[in-house]
PDB file of C-alpha atoms in Angstrom:
ATOM      1  CA  MET A   1      -0.023   0.046  -0.003  1.00  0.00           C
ATOM      2  CA  LYS A   2       2.971   2.347   0.712  1.00  0.00           C
ATOM      3  CA  ALA A   3       4.311   1.962  -2.733  1.00  0.00           C
ATOM      4  CA  SER A   4       0.979   2.499  -4.551  1.00  0.00           C
ATOM      5  CA  PHE A   5       0.247   5.479  -2.326  1.00  0.00           C
ATOM      6  CA  SER A   6       3.644   7.040  -3.262  1.00  0.00           C
ATOM      7  CA  LEU A   7       2.874   6.657  -6.955  1.00  0.00           C
ATOM      8  CA  VAL A   8      -0.518   8.283  -6.471  1.00  0.00           C
ATOM      9  CA  VAL A   9       0.968  11.172  -4.491  1.00  0.00           C
ATOM     10  CA  CYS A  10       3.554  11.778  -7.312  1.00  0.00           C
ATOM     11  CA  ALA A  11       0.876  11.609  -9.955  1.00  0.00           C
ATOM     12  CA  LEU A  12      -1.421  13.916  -8.163  1.00  0.00           C
ATOM     13  CA  ALA A  13       1.422  16.448  -7.625  1.00  0.00           C
ATOM     14  CA  ALA A  14       2.275  16.329 -11.432  1.00  0.00           C
ATOM     15  CA  VAL A  15      -1.395  16.925 -12.455  1.00  0.00           C
ATOM     16  CA  ILE A  16      -2.023  19.679 -10.077  1.00  0.00           C
ATOM     17  CA  LEU A  17       1.147  21.574 -10.645  1.00  0.00           C
ATOM     18  CA  CYS A  18       1.132  21.164 -14.453  1.00  0.00           C
ATOM     19  CA  GLY A  19      -2.573  21.683 -15.122  1.00  0.00           C
ATOM     20  CA  CYS A  20      -3.054  25.456 -14.656  1.00  0.00           C
ATOM     21  CA  SER A  21      -4.072  27.176 -17.899  1.00  0.00           C
ATOM     22  CA  LYS A  22      -2.487  27.720 -21.326  1.00  0.00           C
ATOM     23  CA  SER A  23      -0.718  30.883 -19.974  1.00  0.00           C
ATOM     24  CA  PHE A  24       1.010  28.613 -17.360  1.00  0.00           C
ATOM     25  CA  GLN A  25       2.131  25.684 -19.527  1.00  0.00           C
ATOM     26  CA  ASP A  26       5.733  26.593 -18.679  1.00  0.00           C
ATOM     27  CA  ILE A  27       5.220  25.537 -15.010  1.00  0.00           C
ATOM     28  CA  ARG A  28       6.790  22.110 -14.620  1.00  0.00           C
ATOM     29  CA  VAL A  29       7.484  19.626 -11.977  1.00  0.00           C
ATOM     30  CA  THR A  30      11.268  19.043 -11.708  1.00  0.00           C
ATOM     31  CA  SER A  31      11.279  16.434  -8.834  1.00  0.00           C
ATOM     32  CA  CYS A  32       8.960  14.500  -6.679  1.00  0.00           C
ATOM     33  CA  ASP A  33      10.067  12.645  -3.334  1.00  0.00           C
ATOM     34  CA  VAL A  34       7.964  11.164  -0.659  1.00  0.00           C
ATOM     35  CA  GLU A  35       9.497  12.218   2.548  1.00  0.00           C
ATOM     36  CA  SER A  36       7.321  10.378   4.990  1.00  0.00           C
ATOM     37  CA  LEU A  37       4.214   8.138   5.167  1.00  0.00           C
ATOM     38  CA  SER A  38       2.288   7.933   8.451  1.00  0.00           C
ATOM     39  CA  PRO A  39      -0.630   5.509   8.780  1.00  0.00           C
ATOM     40  CA  ARG A  40      -3.695   6.752  10.659  1.00  0.00           C
ATOM     41  CA  GLY A  41      -5.625   3.649  11.612  1.00  0.00           C
ATOM     42  CA  LEU A  42      -6.459   0.996   9.153  1.00  0.00           C
ATOM     43  CA  THR A  43      -8.057   3.181   6.479  1.00  0.00           C
ATOM     44  CA  SER A  44      -6.092   6.400   6.414  1.00  0.00           C
ATOM     45  CA  ILE A  45      -2.532   7.717   5.640  1.00  0.00           C
ATOM     46  CA  ASP A  46      -0.779  11.028   5.804  1.00  0.00           C
ATOM     47  CA  ALA A  47       2.178  11.807   3.465  1.00  0.00           C
ATOM     48  CA  THR A  48       4.814  14.554   3.361  1.00  0.00           C
ATOM     49  CA  VAL A  49       5.946  15.059  -0.167  1.00  0.00           C
ATOM     50  CA  ASN A  50       8.743  17.324  -1.528  1.00  0.00           C
ATOM     51  CA  ILE A  51       7.932  18.617  -4.873  1.00  0.00           C
ATOM     52  CA  GLY A  52      10.333  20.521  -7.103  1.00  0.00           C
ATOM     53  CA  VAL A  53       8.727  23.190  -9.289  1.00  0.00           C
ATOM     54  CA  ASP A  54      10.052  25.543 -11.865  1.00  0.00           C
ATOM     55  CA  ASN A  55       7.653  28.480 -12.083  1.00  0.00           C
ATOM     56  CA  PRO A  56       8.703  30.940 -14.697  1.00  0.00           C
ATOM     57  CA  THR A  57       5.392  32.815 -14.429  1.00  0.00           C
ATOM     58  CA  VAL A  58       3.502  34.839 -11.790  1.00  0.00           C
ATOM     59  CA  GLN A  59       2.562  33.689  -8.266  1.00  0.00           C
ATOM     60  CA  VAL A  60      -0.116  30.946  -8.304  1.00  0.00           C
ATOM     61  CA  THR A  61      -1.955  29.417  -5.309  1.00  0.00           C
ATOM     62  CA  LEU A  62      -3.422  26.058  -5.533  1.00  0.00           C
ATOM     63  CA  SER A  63      -6.200  25.234  -3.166  1.00  0.00           C
ATOM     64  CA  GLN A  64      -9.001  22.718  -2.723  1.00  0.00           C
ATOM     65  CA  MET A  65      -6.825  20.038  -4.193  1.00  0.00           C
ATOM     66  CA  LYS A  66      -8.561  16.692  -4.327  1.00  0.00           C
ATOM     67  CA  ALA A  67      -8.104  13.372  -6.118  1.00  0.00           C
ATOM     68  CA  VAL A  68      -9.836  10.081  -6.459  1.00  0.00           C
ATOM     69  CA  VAL A  69      -7.810   7.097  -7.462  1.00  0.00           C
ATOM     70  CA  LYS A  70      -9.781   4.331  -9.205  1.00  0.00           C
ATOM     71  CA  MET A  71      -9.004   0.691  -9.901  1.00  0.00           C
ATOM     72  CA  ASP A  72     -11.079  -0.770 -12.777  1.00  0.00           C
ATOM     73  CA  GLY A  73     -13.371   2.229 -12.472  1.00  0.00           C
ATOM     74  CA  VAL A  74     -14.080   1.731  -8.756  1.00  0.00           C
ATOM     75  CA  PRO A  75     -12.924   4.564  -6.371  1.00  0.00           C
ATOM     76  CA  CYS A  76     -10.206   3.153  -3.975  1.00  0.00           C
ATOM     77  CA  LEU A  77      -8.441   6.112  -2.545  1.00  0.00           C
ATOM     78  CA  ASN A  78      -9.459   9.709  -1.792  1.00  0.00           C
ATOM     79  CA  VAL A  79      -6.593  12.024  -1.474  1.00  0.00           C
ATOM     80  CA  THR A  80      -6.593  15.767  -0.323  1.00  0.00           C
ATOM     81  CA  ALA A  81      -3.661  18.141  -0.096  1.00  0.00           C
ATOM     82  CA  ASP A  82      -2.944  21.363   1.823  1.00  0.00           C
ATOM     83  CA  ASP A  83      -2.923  24.631  -0.162  1.00  0.00           C
ATOM     84  CA  LEU A  84       0.349  25.543  -1.981  1.00  0.00           C
ATOM     85  CA  THR A  85       1.537  28.832  -3.195  1.00  0.00           C
ATOM     86  CA  LEU A  86       4.151  28.848  -6.047  1.00  0.00           C
ATOM     87  CA  ALA A  87       6.530  31.743  -5.817  1.00  0.00           C
ATOM     88  CA  PRO A  88       6.907  33.780  -9.051  1.00  0.00           C
ATOM     89  CA  ARG A  89       9.797  33.266 -11.471  1.00  0.00           C
ATOM     90  CA  THR A  90      11.605  30.711  -9.180  1.00  0.00           C
ATOM     91  CA  GLU A  91      12.735  27.095  -9.146  1.00  0.00           C
ATOM     92  CA  ASP A  92      12.118  25.743  -5.682  1.00  0.00           C
ATOM     93  CA  VAL A  93      11.231  22.622  -3.733  1.00  0.00           C
ATOM     94  CA  TYR A  94       7.859  22.870  -1.840  1.00  0.00           C
ATOM     95  CA  THR A  95       6.641  20.531   0.987  1.00  0.00           C
ATOM     96  CA  VAL A  96       3.051  19.517   0.644  1.00  0.00           C
ATOM     97  CA  LEU A  97       1.051  17.578   3.236  1.00  0.00           C
ATOM     98  CA  MET A  98      -1.343  15.052   1.722  1.00  0.00           C
ATOM     99  CA  HIS A  99      -4.113  12.951   3.433  1.00  0.00           C
ATOM    100  CA  GLY A 100      -5.388   9.722   1.898  1.00  0.00           C
ATOM    101  CA  THR A 101      -8.399   7.656   2.936  1.00  0.00           C
ATOM    102  CA  LEU A 102      -9.584   4.419   1.480  1.00  0.00           C
ATOM    103  CA  ALA A 103     -12.945   4.858  -0.339  1.00  0.00           C
ATOM    104  CA  GLU A 104     -15.939   3.464   1.508  1.00  0.00           C
ATOM    105  CA  GLY A 105     -16.791  -0.106   0.465  1.00  0.00           C
ATOM    106  CA  PHE A 106     -13.309  -0.617  -1.099  1.00  0.00           C
ATOM    107  CA  ASN A 107     -11.447  -3.788  -0.192  1.00  0.00           C
ATOM    108  CA  PRO A 108      -7.878  -2.790   0.931  1.00  0.00           C
ATOM    109  CA  PHE A 109      -6.635  -6.193   0.051  1.00  0.00           C
ATOM    110  CA  GLN A 110      -7.065  -5.348  -3.620  1.00  0.00           C
ATOM    111  CA  LEU A 111      -4.161  -2.830  -3.282  1.00  0.00           C
ATOM    112  CA  LEU A 112      -1.843  -5.636  -2.077  1.00  0.00           C
ATOM    113  CA  THR A 113      -2.011  -7.178  -5.528  1.00  0.00           C
ATOM    114  CA  LEU A 114      -0.029  -4.141  -6.691  1.00  0.00           C
ATOM    115  CA  LEU A 115       2.883  -5.163  -4.562  1.00  0.00           C
ATOM    116  CA  GLY A 116       3.172  -8.612  -6.223  1.00  0.00           C
ATOM    117  CA  GLN A 117       2.746  -7.406  -9.853  1.00  0.00           C
ATOM    118  CA  PRO A 118       2.767  -3.485 -10.116  1.00  0.00           C
ATOM    119  CA  GLU A 119       0.308  -3.454 -13.071  1.00  0.00           C
ATOM    120  CA  LEU A 120      -1.036   0.164 -13.334  1.00  0.00           C
ATOM    121  CA  ASP A 121      -3.074  -0.285 -16.383  1.00  0.00           C
ATOM    122  CA  PRO A 122      -6.469  -0.663 -14.452  1.00  0.00           C
ATOM    123  CA  MET A 123      -5.719   2.537 -12.377  1.00  0.00           C
ATOM    124  CA  THR A 124      -6.995   5.950 -13.214  1.00  0.00           C
ATOM    125  CA  ILE A 125      -7.134   9.183 -11.265  1.00  0.00           C
ATOM    126  CA  ASP A 126      -9.654  12.083 -11.150  1.00  0.00           C
ATOM    127  CA  VAL A 127      -8.103  15.446  -9.961  1.00  0.00           C
ATOM    128  CA  SER A 128      -9.768  18.772  -9.101  1.00  0.00           C
ATOM    129  CA  PHE A 129      -8.334  21.978  -7.610  1.00  0.00           C
ATOM    130  CA  HIS A 130      -8.800  25.781  -7.626  1.00  0.00           C
ATOM    131  CA  GLY A 131      -5.989  27.883  -9.027  1.00  0.00           C
ATOM    132  CA  THR A 132      -5.752  31.601  -7.983  1.00  0.00           C
ATOM    133  CA  LEU A 133      -3.325  34.286  -9.398  1.00  0.00           C
ATOM    134  CA  ARG A 134      -1.848  36.847  -7.101  1.00  0.00           C
ATOM    135  CA  SER A 135      -4.367  39.380  -8.372  1.00  0.00           C
ATOM    136  CA  GLY A 136      -7.209  37.290  -6.961  1.00  0.00           C
ATOM    137  CA  LEU A 137      -8.546  35.865 -10.160  1.00  0.00           C
ATOM    138  CA  GLY A 138      -9.136  32.090  -9.982  1.00  0.00           C
ATOM    139  CA  LYS A 139     -10.529  29.129 -11.782  1.00  0.00           C
ATOM    140  CA  ASP A 140     -11.659  25.585 -10.920  1.00  0.00           C
ATOM    141  CA  PHE A 141      -9.924  22.845 -12.744  1.00  0.00           C
ATOM    142  CA  GLU A 142     -11.097  19.246 -13.082  1.00  0.00           C
ATOM    143  CA  TYR A 143      -9.391  16.344 -14.966  1.00  0.00           C
ATOM    144  CA  THR A 144     -11.070  12.947 -15.013  1.00  0.00           C
ATOM    145  CA  ASP A 145     -10.011   9.358 -15.852  1.00  0.00           C
ATOM    146  CA  ILE A 146      -6.359  10.124 -16.356  1.00  0.00           C
ATOM    147  CA  PRO A 147      -4.496   6.752 -16.731  1.00  0.00           C
ATOM    148  CA  LEU A 148      -2.023   6.597 -13.839  1.00  0.00           C
ATOM    149  CA  LYS A 149       0.591   4.670 -15.872  1.00  0.00           C
ATOM    150  CA  GLU A 150       0.587   7.388 -18.596  1.00  0.00           C
ATOM    151  CA  LEU A 151       0.820  10.156 -15.959  1.00  0.00           C
ATOM    152  CA  LEU A 152       3.684   8.587 -14.143  1.00  0.00           C
ATOM    153  CA  SER A 153       5.679   8.142 -17.314  1.00  0.00           C
ATOM    154  CA  LYS A 154       5.747  11.859 -17.753  1.00  0.00           C
ATOM    155  CA  ILE A 155       7.323  12.609 -14.405  1.00  0.00           C
TER     156      ILE A 155
END
């Protein structure tokens, strides 16, 4: 479960940071490292992730970050992340706190099958967040059914 959560965290970070708008296509993720994973009971986990970002544009704040990881179309993990402000015209490493909870009705033993054979083809991710410019203008973004394998190959 730790390995699959790490993959999900990296994928979520890439989508959130690269998905602003056409004027922000130059923002890119330069690195992603899971610093720590802390289980909370049997169904939740907290993660601290260090994300390297090259932001050649203006200040951007990402808030209301949420993701749903699906296995064969069935939600298996709900992830939220704390707000993140990208400093303008810098390349920096940001620490993001993420919280994951198994979806209600999902059998956690299905995730154990990924440890034996890490087949990511049946996994997709839905991501939503709100991006706000320094001026206060903002927009909601939503991306659905992104193949996790394809997303991770771009990191």
